[in-house]
mmCIF file with all atom_site columns, C-alpha atoms in Angstrom:
data_model
loop_
_atom_site.group_PDB
_atom_site.id
_atom_site.type_symbol
_atom_site.label_atom_id
_atom_site.label_alt_id
_atom_site.label_comp_id
_atom_site.label_asym_id
_atom_site.label_entity_id
_atom_site.label_seq_id
_atom_site.pdbx_PDB_ins_code
_atom_site.Cartn_x
_atom_site.Cartn_y
_atom_site.Cartn_z
_atom_site.occupancy
_atom_site.B_iso_or_equiv
_atom_site.pdbx_formal_charge
_atom_site.auth_seq_id
_atom_site.auth_comp_id
_atom_site.auth_asym_id
_atom_site.auth_atom_id
_atom_site.pdbx_PDB_model_num
ATOM 1   C CA . MET A 1 1   ? 95.831  118.473 120.180 1.00 90.00 ? 942  MET A CA 1
ATOM 2   C CA . GLY A 1 2   ? 95.860  119.587 116.568 1.00 91.00 ? 943  GLY A CA 1
ATOM 3   C CA . PHE A 1 3   ? 95.859  123.225 117.628 1.00 94.00 ? 944  PHE A CA 1
ATOM 4   C CA . HIS A 1 4   ? 98.745  122.858 120.094 1.00 95.00 ? 945  HIS A CA 1
ATOM 5   C CA . ALA A 1 5   ? 100.899 120.357 118.220 1.00 96.00 ? 946  ALA A CA 1
ATOM 6   C CA . ALA A 1 6   ? 100.233 120.780 114.485 1.00 97.00 ? 947  ALA A CA 1
ATOM 7   C CA . PRO A 1 7   ? 103.865 121.656 113.622 1.00 97.00 ? 948  PRO A CA 1
ATOM 8   C CA . LEU A 1 8   ? 104.979 118.400 115.259 1.00 97.00 ? 949  LEU A CA 1
ATOM 9   C CA . LEU A 1 9   ? 102.154 116.397 113.709 1.00 97.00 ? 950  LEU A CA 1
ATOM 10  C CA . VAL A 1 10  ? 103.067 117.440 110.165 1.00 96.00 ? 951  VAL A CA 1
ATOM 11  C CA . GLY A 1 11  ? 106.821 117.176 110.683 1.00 95.00 ? 952  GLY A CA 1
ATOM 12  C CA . LEU A 1 12  ? 107.890 120.833 110.996 1.00 96.00 ? 953  LEU A CA 1
ATOM 13  C CA . ARG A 1 13  ? 109.028 120.441 114.612 1.00 96.00 ? 954  ARG A CA 1
ATOM 14  C CA . PRO A 1 14  ? 110.527 117.436 116.361 1.00 97.00 ? 955  PRO A CA 1
ATOM 15  C CA . ALA A 1 15  ? 108.693 117.894 119.672 1.00 97.00 ? 956  ALA A CA 1
ATOM 16  C CA . SER A 1 16  ? 105.760 119.429 121.517 1.00 97.00 ? 957  SER A CA 1
ATOM 17  C CA . LEU A 1 17  ? 105.005 119.553 125.224 1.00 97.00 ? 958  LEU A CA 1
ATOM 18  C CA . LEU A 1 18  ? 101.336 119.356 126.180 1.00 96.00 ? 959  LEU A CA 1
ATOM 19  C CA . SER A 1 19  ? 99.585  119.394 129.530 1.00 95.00 ? 960  SER A CA 1
ATOM 20  C CA . PHE A 1 20  ? 96.304  117.560 129.985 1.00 95.00 ? 961  PHE A CA 1
ATOM 21  C CA . ARG A 1 21  ? 93.825  117.785 132.814 1.00 95.00 ? 962  ARG A CA 1
ATOM 22  C CA . LYS A 1 22  ? 92.781  114.148 132.992 1.00 92.00 ? 963  LYS A CA 1
ATOM 23  C CA . ASP A 1 23  ? 89.317  114.730 134.473 1.00 91.00 ? 964  ASP A CA 1
ATOM 24  C CA . ARG A 1 24  ? 88.285  116.638 131.345 1.00 93.00 ? 965  ARG A CA 1
ATOM 25  C CA . PHE A 1 25  ? 88.187  113.320 129.513 1.00 92.00 ? 966  PHE A CA 1
ATOM 26  C CA . GLU A 1 26  ? 85.911  110.378 130.164 1.00 91.00 ? 967  GLU A CA 1
ATOM 27  C CA . ASP A 1 27  ? 88.880  107.996 130.020 1.00 92.00 ? 968  ASP A CA 1
ATOM 28  C CA . PHE A 1 28  ? 92.141  109.809 129.387 1.00 92.00 ? 969  PHE A CA 1
ATOM 29  C CA . GLU A 1 29  ? 94.270  106.651 129.251 1.00 92.00 ? 970  GLU A CA 1
ATOM 30  C CA . ALA A 1 30  ? 92.007  105.041 126.653 1.00 93.00 ? 971  ALA A CA 1
ATOM 31  C CA . LEU A 1 31  ? 91.988  108.219 124.590 1.00 91.00 ? 972  LEU A CA 1
ATOM 32  C CA . LEU A 1 32  ? 95.778  108.457 124.664 1.00 93.00 ? 973  LEU A CA 1
ATOM 33  C CA . ALA A 1 33  ? 96.080  104.765 123.776 1.00 93.00 ? 974  ALA A CA 1
ATOM 34  C CA . SER A 1 34  ? 93.777  105.293 120.794 1.00 91.00 ? 975  SER A CA 1
ATOM 35  C CA . TYR A 1 35  ? 96.157  107.969 119.452 1.00 90.00 ? 976  TYR A CA 1
ATOM 36  C CA . GLU A 1 36  ? 99.342  106.008 120.160 1.00 88.00 ? 977  GLU A CA 1
ATOM 37  C CA . THR A 1 37  ? 98.711  103.603 117.283 1.00 87.00 ? 978  THR A CA 1
ATOM 38  C CA . CYS A 1 38  ? 98.567  106.517 114.859 1.00 89.00 ? 979  CYS A CA 1
ATOM 39  C CA . PHE A 1 39  ? 101.579 108.153 116.463 1.00 94.00 ? 980  PHE A CA 1
ATOM 40  C CA . SER A 1 40  ? 103.811 105.103 116.507 1.00 92.00 ? 981  SER A CA 1
ATOM 41  C CA . CYS A 1 41  ? 103.228 104.309 112.825 1.00 92.00 ? 982  CYS A CA 1
ATOM 42  C CA . LYS A 1 42  ? 104.030 107.949 111.952 1.00 95.00 ? 983  LYS A CA 1
ATOM 43  C CA . GLY A 1 43  ? 107.220 108.063 114.050 1.00 95.00 ? 984  GLY A CA 1
ATOM 44  C CA . ILE A 1 44  ? 105.894 110.006 117.045 1.00 96.00 ? 985  ILE A CA 1
ATOM 45  C CA . GLU A 1 45  ? 106.638 108.841 120.573 1.00 96.00 ? 986  GLU A CA 1
ATOM 46  C CA . VAL A 1 46  ? 105.060 109.927 123.856 1.00 96.00 ? 987  VAL A CA 1
ATOM 47  C CA . PHE A 1 47  ? 106.977 110.456 127.093 1.00 97.00 ? 988  PHE A CA 1
ATOM 48  C CA . ARG A 1 48  ? 105.307 111.200 130.427 1.00 96.00 ? 989  ARG A CA 1
ATOM 49  C CA . VAL A 1 49  ? 107.372 114.007 131.871 1.00 95.00 ? 990  VAL A CA 1
ATOM 50  C CA . VAL A 1 50  ? 105.287 114.574 134.994 1.00 92.00 ? 991  VAL A CA 1
ATOM 51  C CA . GLU A 1 51  ? 102.076 113.016 136.191 1.00 92.00 ? 992  GLU A CA 1
ATOM 52  C CA . GLY A 1 52  ? 99.842  113.715 139.125 1.00 90.00 ? 993  GLY A CA 1
ATOM 53  C CA . GLU A 1 53  ? 96.294  112.869 140.125 1.00 90.00 ? 994  GLU A CA 1
ATOM 54  C CA . ALA A 1 54  ? 94.701  115.549 137.960 1.00 93.00 ? 995  ALA A CA 1
ATOM 55  C CA . TYR A 1 55  ? 97.300  116.493 135.342 1.00 94.00 ? 996  TYR A CA 1
ATOM 56  C CA . VAL A 1 56  ? 99.824  114.887 133.054 1.00 95.00 ? 997  VAL A CA 1
ATOM 57  C CA . LEU A 1 57  ? 102.559 116.630 131.097 1.00 95.00 ? 998  LEU A CA 1
ATOM 58  C CA . LEU A 1 58  ? 103.451 114.745 127.921 1.00 97.00 ? 999  LEU A CA 1
ATOM 59  C CA . LEU A 1 59  ? 106.331 115.226 125.527 1.00 97.00 ? 1000 LEU A CA 1
ATOM 60  C CA . PHE A 1 60  ? 105.334 114.173 122.026 1.00 97.00 ? 1001 PHE A CA 1
ATOM 61  C CA . TYR A 1 61  ? 108.418 113.807 119.870 1.00 97.00 ? 1002 TYR A CA 1
ATOM 62  C CA . ARG A 1 62  ? 109.906 112.410 116.707 1.00 96.00 ? 1003 ARG A CA 1
ATOM 63  C CA . ALA A 1 63  ? 112.916 110.494 117.968 1.00 93.00 ? 1004 ALA A CA 1
ATOM 64  C CA . ASP A 1 64  ? 115.066 110.949 114.858 1.00 93.00 ? 1005 ASP A CA 1
ATOM 65  C CA . GLY A 1 65  ? 114.610 114.717 114.779 1.00 93.00 ? 1006 GLY A CA 1
ATOM 66  C CA . LEU A 1 66  ? 115.164 115.201 118.479 1.00 94.00 ? 1007 LEU A CA 1
ATOM 67  C CA . ARG A 1 67  ? 118.202 112.919 118.497 1.00 93.00 ? 1008 ARG A CA 1
ATOM 68  C CA . ARG A 1 68  ? 119.687 114.989 115.653 1.00 94.00 ? 1009 ARG A CA 1
ATOM 69  C CA . HIS A 1 69  ? 119.133 118.116 117.744 1.00 95.00 ? 1010 HIS A CA 1
ATOM 70  C CA . PHE A 1 70  ? 120.714 116.410 120.762 1.00 93.00 ? 1011 PHE A CA 1
ATOM 71  C CA . SER A 1 71  ? 123.744 115.371 118.722 1.00 93.00 ? 1012 SER A CA 1
ATOM 72  C CA . GLN A 1 72  ? 124.871 119.004 118.508 1.00 95.00 ? 1013 GLN A CA 1
ATOM 73  C CA . ALA A 1 73  ? 127.878 119.640 120.742 1.00 96.00 ? 1014 ALA A CA 1
ATOM 74  C CA . GLU A 1 74  ? 126.395 122.877 122.117 1.00 97.00 ? 1015 GLU A CA 1
ATOM 75  C CA . VAL A 1 75  ? 123.152 121.100 123.116 1.00 97.00 ? 1016 VAL A CA 1
ATOM 76  C CA . GLN A 1 76  ? 125.070 118.352 124.902 1.00 96.00 ? 1017 GLN A CA 1
ATOM 77  C CA . ALA A 1 77  ? 127.354 120.861 126.629 1.00 97.00 ? 1018 ALA A CA 1
ATOM 78  C CA . LEU A 1 78  ? 124.401 122.797 128.022 1.00 97.00 ? 1019 LEU A CA 1
ATOM 79  C CA . LEU A 1 79  ? 122.598 119.645 129.137 1.00 97.00 ? 1020 LEU A CA 1
ATOM 80  C CA . GLN A 1 80  ? 125.743 118.386 130.856 1.00 96.00 ? 1021 GLN A CA 1
ATOM 81  C CA . GLN A 1 81  ? 125.906 121.633 132.834 1.00 95.00 ? 1022 GLN A CA 1
ATOM 82  C CA . TYR A 1 82  ? 122.605 120.548 134.384 1.00 94.00 ? 1023 TYR A CA 1
ATOM 83  C CA . GLY A 1 83  ? 123.763 116.998 135.060 1.00 96.00 ? 1024 GLY A CA 1
ATOM 84  C CA . TYR A 1 84  ? 122.207 115.235 132.083 1.00 97.00 ? 1025 TYR A CA 1
ATOM 85  C CA . PRO A 1 85  ? 123.930 111.928 131.284 1.00 97.00 ? 1026 PRO A CA 1
ATOM 86  C CA . CYS A 1 86  ? 124.359 112.578 127.548 1.00 95.00 ? 1027 CYS A CA 1
ATOM 87  C CA . ALA A 1 87  ? 126.900 109.764 127.196 1.00 94.00 ? 1028 ALA A CA 1
ATOM 88  C CA . GLU A 1 88  ? 124.195 107.294 128.296 1.00 95.00 ? 1029 GLU A CA 1
ATOM 89  C CA . GLY A 1 89  ? 121.895 108.248 125.420 1.00 92.00 ? 1030 GLY A CA 1
ATOM 90  C CA . PHE A 1 90  ? 118.726 110.117 124.694 1.00 93.00 ? 1031 PHE A CA 1
ATOM 91  C CA . SER A 1 91  ? 116.485 107.928 126.894 1.00 94.00 ? 1032 SER A CA 1
ATOM 92  C CA . ALA A 1 92  ? 118.696 108.592 129.909 1.00 96.00 ? 1033 ALA A CA 1
ATOM 93  C CA . CYS A 1 93  ? 118.356 112.336 129.256 1.00 96.00 ? 1034 CYS A CA 1
ATOM 94  C CA . LEU A 1 94  ? 114.565 112.016 129.155 1.00 97.00 ? 1035 LEU A CA 1
ATOM 95  C CA . GLU A 1 95  ? 114.607 110.191 132.487 1.00 97.00 ? 1036 GLU A CA 1
ATOM 96  C CA . HIS A 1 96  ? 116.856 112.887 133.950 1.00 97.00 ? 1037 HIS A CA 1
ATOM 97  C CA . LEU A 1 97  ? 114.389 115.535 132.761 1.00 96.00 ? 1038 LEU A CA 1
ATOM 98  C CA . ARG A 1 98  ? 111.581 113.685 134.546 1.00 95.00 ? 1039 ARG A CA 1
ATOM 99  C CA . LEU A 1 99  ? 113.691 113.561 137.717 1.00 94.00 ? 1040 LEU A CA 1
ATOM 100 C CA . ARG A 1 100 ? 114.498 117.281 137.513 1.00 94.00 ? 1041 ARG A CA 1
ATOM 101 C CA . MET A 1 101 ? 110.804 118.090 137.087 1.00 91.00 ? 1042 MET A CA 1
ATOM 102 C CA . GLN A 1 102 ? 109.953 116.052 140.181 1.00 87.00 ? 1043 GLN A CA 1
ATOM 103 C CA . VAL A 1 103 ? 112.745 117.517 142.305 1.00 89.00 ? 1044 VAL A CA 1
ATOM 104 C CA . GLN A 1 104 ? 112.377 121.148 141.213 1.00 84.00 ? 1045 GLN A CA 1
ATOM 105 C CA . LYS A 1 105 ? 108.577 121.176 141.083 1.00 69.00 ? 1046 LYS A CA 1
ATOM 106 C CA . SER A 1 106 ? 108.936 123.662 138.236 1.00 73.00 ? 1047 SER A CA 1
ATOM 107 C CA . PHE A 1 107 ? 110.103 123.813 134.655 1.00 83.00 ? 1048 PHE A CA 1
ATOM 108 C CA . PRO A 1 108 ? 113.845 123.502 134.382 1.00 92.00 ? 1049 PRO A CA 1
ATOM 109 C CA . HIS A 1 109 ? 114.746 126.102 131.777 1.00 91.00 ? 1050 HIS A CA 1
ATOM 110 C CA . GLU A 1 110 ? 116.775 123.675 129.694 1.00 95.00 ? 1051 GLU A CA 1
ATOM 111 C CA . ILE A 1 111 ? 113.502 121.979 128.787 1.00 95.00 ? 1052 ILE A CA 1
ATOM 112 C CA . GLY A 1 112 ? 113.614 124.170 125.685 1.00 96.00 ? 1053 GLY A CA 1
ATOM 113 C CA . LEU A 1 113 ? 116.319 121.877 124.344 1.00 97.00 ? 1054 LEU A CA 1
ATOM 114 C CA . PHE A 1 114 ? 113.837 118.973 124.492 1.00 97.00 ? 1055 PHE A CA 1
ATOM 115 C CA . LEU A 1 115 ? 111.560 121.081 122.310 1.00 97.00 ? 1056 LEU A CA 1
ATOM 116 C CA . ALA A 1 116 ? 114.423 121.754 119.868 1.00 96.00 ? 1057 ALA A CA 1
ATOM 117 C CA . TYR A 1 117 ? 114.526 125.460 120.618 1.00 97.00 ? 1058 TYR A CA 1
ATOM 118 C CA . PRO A 1 118 ? 117.738 127.080 119.397 1.00 97.00 ? 1059 PRO A CA 1
ATOM 119 C CA . VAL A 1 119 ? 120.513 126.859 121.975 1.00 97.00 ? 1060 VAL A CA 1
ATOM 120 C CA . ALA A 1 120 ? 121.068 130.624 121.804 1.00 97.00 ? 1061 ALA A CA 1
ATOM 121 C CA . ASP A 1 121 ? 117.449 131.208 122.834 1.00 98.00 ? 1062 ASP A CA 1
ATOM 122 C CA . VAL A 1 122 ? 117.601 128.693 125.689 1.00 97.00 ? 1063 VAL A CA 1
ATOM 123 C CA . VAL A 1 123 ? 120.840 130.235 126.959 1.00 97.00 ? 1064 VAL A CA 1
ATOM 124 C CA . GLY A 1 124 ? 119.360 133.724 126.520 1.00 97.00 ? 1065 GLY A CA 1
ATOM 125 C CA . PHE A 1 125 ? 116.289 132.765 128.525 1.00 97.00 ? 1066 PHE A CA 1
ATOM 126 C CA . ILE A 1 126 ? 118.411 131.309 131.331 1.00 95.00 ? 1067 ILE A CA 1
ATOM 127 C CA . THR A 1 127 ? 120.873 134.222 131.352 1.00 96.00 ? 1068 THR A CA 1
ATOM 128 C CA . HIS A 1 128 ? 118.215 136.949 131.223 1.00 96.00 ? 1069 HIS A CA 1
ATOM 129 C CA . LYS A 1 129 ? 115.725 135.098 133.452 1.00 94.00 ? 1070 LYS A CA 1
ATOM 130 C CA . GLY A 1 130 ? 113.065 135.306 130.752 1.00 95.00 ? 1071 GLY A CA 1
ATOM 131 C CA . GLN A 1 131 ? 113.483 139.075 130.298 1.00 97.00 ? 1072 GLN A CA 1
ATOM 132 C CA . ASP A 1 132 ? 115.110 141.289 127.663 1.00 97.00 ? 1073 ASP A CA 1
ATOM 133 C CA . PHE A 1 133 ? 114.108 139.099 124.703 1.00 98.00 ? 1074 PHE A CA 1
ATOM 134 C CA . CYS A 1 134 ? 113.894 140.588 121.222 1.00 97.00 ? 1075 CYS A CA 1
ATOM 135 C CA . TYR A 1 135 ? 110.705 138.737 120.268 1.00 97.00 ? 1076 TYR A CA 1
ATOM 136 C CA . SER A 1 136 ? 108.230 136.329 121.841 1.00 97.00 ? 1077 SER A CA 1
ATOM 137 C CA . GLY A 1 137 ? 106.135 133.756 120.047 1.00 96.00 ? 1078 GLY A CA 1
ATOM 138 C CA . TYR A 1 138 ? 106.316 130.010 120.434 1.00 96.00 ? 1079 TYR A CA 1
ATOM 139 C CA . TRP A 1 139 ? 109.271 130.734 122.736 1.00 97.00 ? 1080 TRP A CA 1
ATOM 140 C CA . LYS A 1 140 ? 111.224 133.813 123.779 1.00 97.00 ? 1081 LYS A CA 1
ATOM 141 C CA . VAL A 1 141 ? 113.740 134.763 121.117 1.00 98.00 ? 1082 VAL A CA 1
ATOM 142 C CA . TYR A 1 142 ? 117.172 136.139 121.968 1.00 98.00 ? 1083 TYR A CA 1
ATOM 143 C CA . ALA A 1 143 ? 118.979 135.583 118.649 1.00 97.00 ? 1084 ALA A CA 1
ATOM 144 C CA . ASN A 1 144 ? 118.173 135.325 114.934 1.00 97.00 ? 1085 ASN A CA 1
ATOM 145 C CA . GLU A 1 145 ? 114.923 137.256 115.296 1.00 97.00 ? 1086 GLU A CA 1
ATOM 146 C CA . GLU A 1 146 ? 114.104 137.606 111.597 1.00 97.00 ? 1087 GLU A CA 1
ATOM 147 C CA . GLU A 1 147 ? 114.696 133.902 110.872 1.00 97.00 ? 1088 GLU A CA 1
ATOM 148 C CA . THR A 1 148 ? 112.684 132.866 113.933 1.00 98.00 ? 1089 THR A CA 1
ATOM 149 C CA . ARG A 1 149 ? 109.761 135.155 113.062 1.00 98.00 ? 1090 ARG A CA 1
ATOM 150 C CA . ALA A 1 150 ? 109.575 133.441 109.653 1.00 98.00 ? 1091 ALA A CA 1
ATOM 151 C CA . LEU A 1 151 ? 109.615 130.057 111.379 1.00 98.00 ? 1092 LEU A CA 1
ATOM 152 C CA . PHE A 1 152 ? 106.836 131.149 113.749 1.00 98.00 ? 1093 PHE A CA 1
ATOM 153 C CA . ASP A 1 153 ? 104.793 132.265 110.733 1.00 98.00 ? 1094 ASP A CA 1
ATOM 154 C CA . ARG A 1 154 ? 105.223 128.792 109.217 1.00 98.00 ? 1095 ARG A CA 1
ATOM 155 C CA . TYR A 1 155 ? 104.083 127.216 112.494 1.00 98.00 ? 1096 TYR A CA 1
ATOM 156 C CA . ALA A 1 156 ? 101.029 129.494 112.654 1.00 97.00 ? 1097 ALA A CA 1
ATOM 157 C CA . HIS A 1 157 ? 100.083 128.738 109.042 1.00 98.00 ? 1098 HIS A CA 1
ATOM 158 C CA . CYS A 1 158 ? 100.542 125.025 109.670 1.00 97.00 ? 1099 CYS A CA 1
ATOM 159 C CA . THR A 1 159 ? 98.285  125.162 112.743 1.00 98.00 ? 1100 THR A CA 1
ATOM 160 C CA . GLU A 1 160 ? 95.615  127.110 110.878 1.00 98.00 ? 1101 GLU A CA 1
ATOM 161 C CA . ASP A 1 161 ? 95.699  124.645 107.981 1.00 97.00 ? 1102 ASP A CA 1
ATOM 162 C CA . PHE A 1 162 ? 95.663  121.575 110.241 1.00 97.00 ? 1103 PHE A CA 1
ATOM 163 C CA . CYS A 1 163 ? 92.709  122.826 112.286 1.00 97.00 ? 1104 CYS A CA 1
ATOM 164 C CA . SER A 1 164 ? 90.831  123.944 109.178 1.00 97.00 ? 1105 SER A CA 1
ATOM 165 C CA . ARG A 1 165 ? 91.185  120.490 107.673 1.00 97.00 ? 1106 ARG A CA 1
ATOM 166 C CA . LEU A 1 166 ? 89.951  118.893 110.903 1.00 96.00 ? 1107 LEU A CA 1
ATOM 167 C CA . GLU A 1 167 ? 86.909  121.177 110.853 1.00 97.00 ? 1108 GLU A CA 1
ATOM 168 C CA . GLN A 1 168 ? 86.269  120.182 107.236 1.00 97.00 ? 1109 GLN A CA 1
ATOM 169 C CA . GLY A 1 169 ? 86.048  116.547 108.300 1.00 97.00 ? 1110 GLY A CA 1
ATOM 170 C CA . CYS A 1 170 ? 89.520  115.182 107.583 1.00 96.00 ? 1111 CYS A CA 1
ATOM 171 C CA . SER A 1 171 ? 90.465  112.475 110.030 1.00 94.00 ? 1112 SER A CA 1
ATOM 172 C CA . PHE A 1 172 ? 93.192  113.171 112.536 1.00 94.00 ? 1113 PHE A CA 1
ATOM 173 C CA . PRO A 1 173 ? 95.304  110.106 111.536 1.00 93.00 ? 1114 PRO A CA 1
ATOM 174 C CA . ASP A 1 174 ? 95.165  111.153 107.888 1.00 94.00 ? 1115 ASP A CA 1
ATOM 175 C CA . LEU A 1 175 ? 96.534  114.595 108.757 1.00 96.00 ? 1116 LEU A CA 1
ATOM 176 C CA . VAL A 1 176 ? 99.440  113.293 110.845 1.00 96.00 ? 1117 VAL A CA 1
ATOM 177 C CA . ARG A 1 177 ? 102.441 112.793 108.602 1.00 95.00 ? 1118 ARG A CA 1
ATOM 178 C CA . ALA A 1 178 ? 105.220 110.268 108.776 1.00 92.00 ? 1119 ALA A CA 1
ATOM 179 C CA . VAL A 1 179 ? 108.588 111.955 108.343 1.00 83.00 ? 1120 VAL A CA 1
#
């Protein structure tokens, strides 16, 4: 988890989406519950986007940061194009995302907004069907390449530092920051 979500865990990003194969853990639910205490006291919430017998897709997010992202008019306008009930609040949008995942059986491309990707990159991905991007890293970049490359470098450094500290014996809860 530290490797895939370090920027969220230290407060650089407001959200991360992680898939878990439940049978790889002795008791996945107990393991997740053991982390939830740490997460809740540090301002991180967990939302089950999709769940099946073998896999679960979880959105880990900092509600304040993601709500700020969702308060942008351009984010709301794009979500409303896909039927999201923005006027009903953030929780209603999360539930609509879950419904779209169940109905489509695939990733709706606007999911990038739930990960706080820049609107221009989400629109670019949808418009160009994932092609013709100027750079690819944590997501496909269609605008502000130089700025986004610098951000990706910060994410990579954060992940390296987080994992290094774990390997050195720091406890996971001590590394997760409240923001």
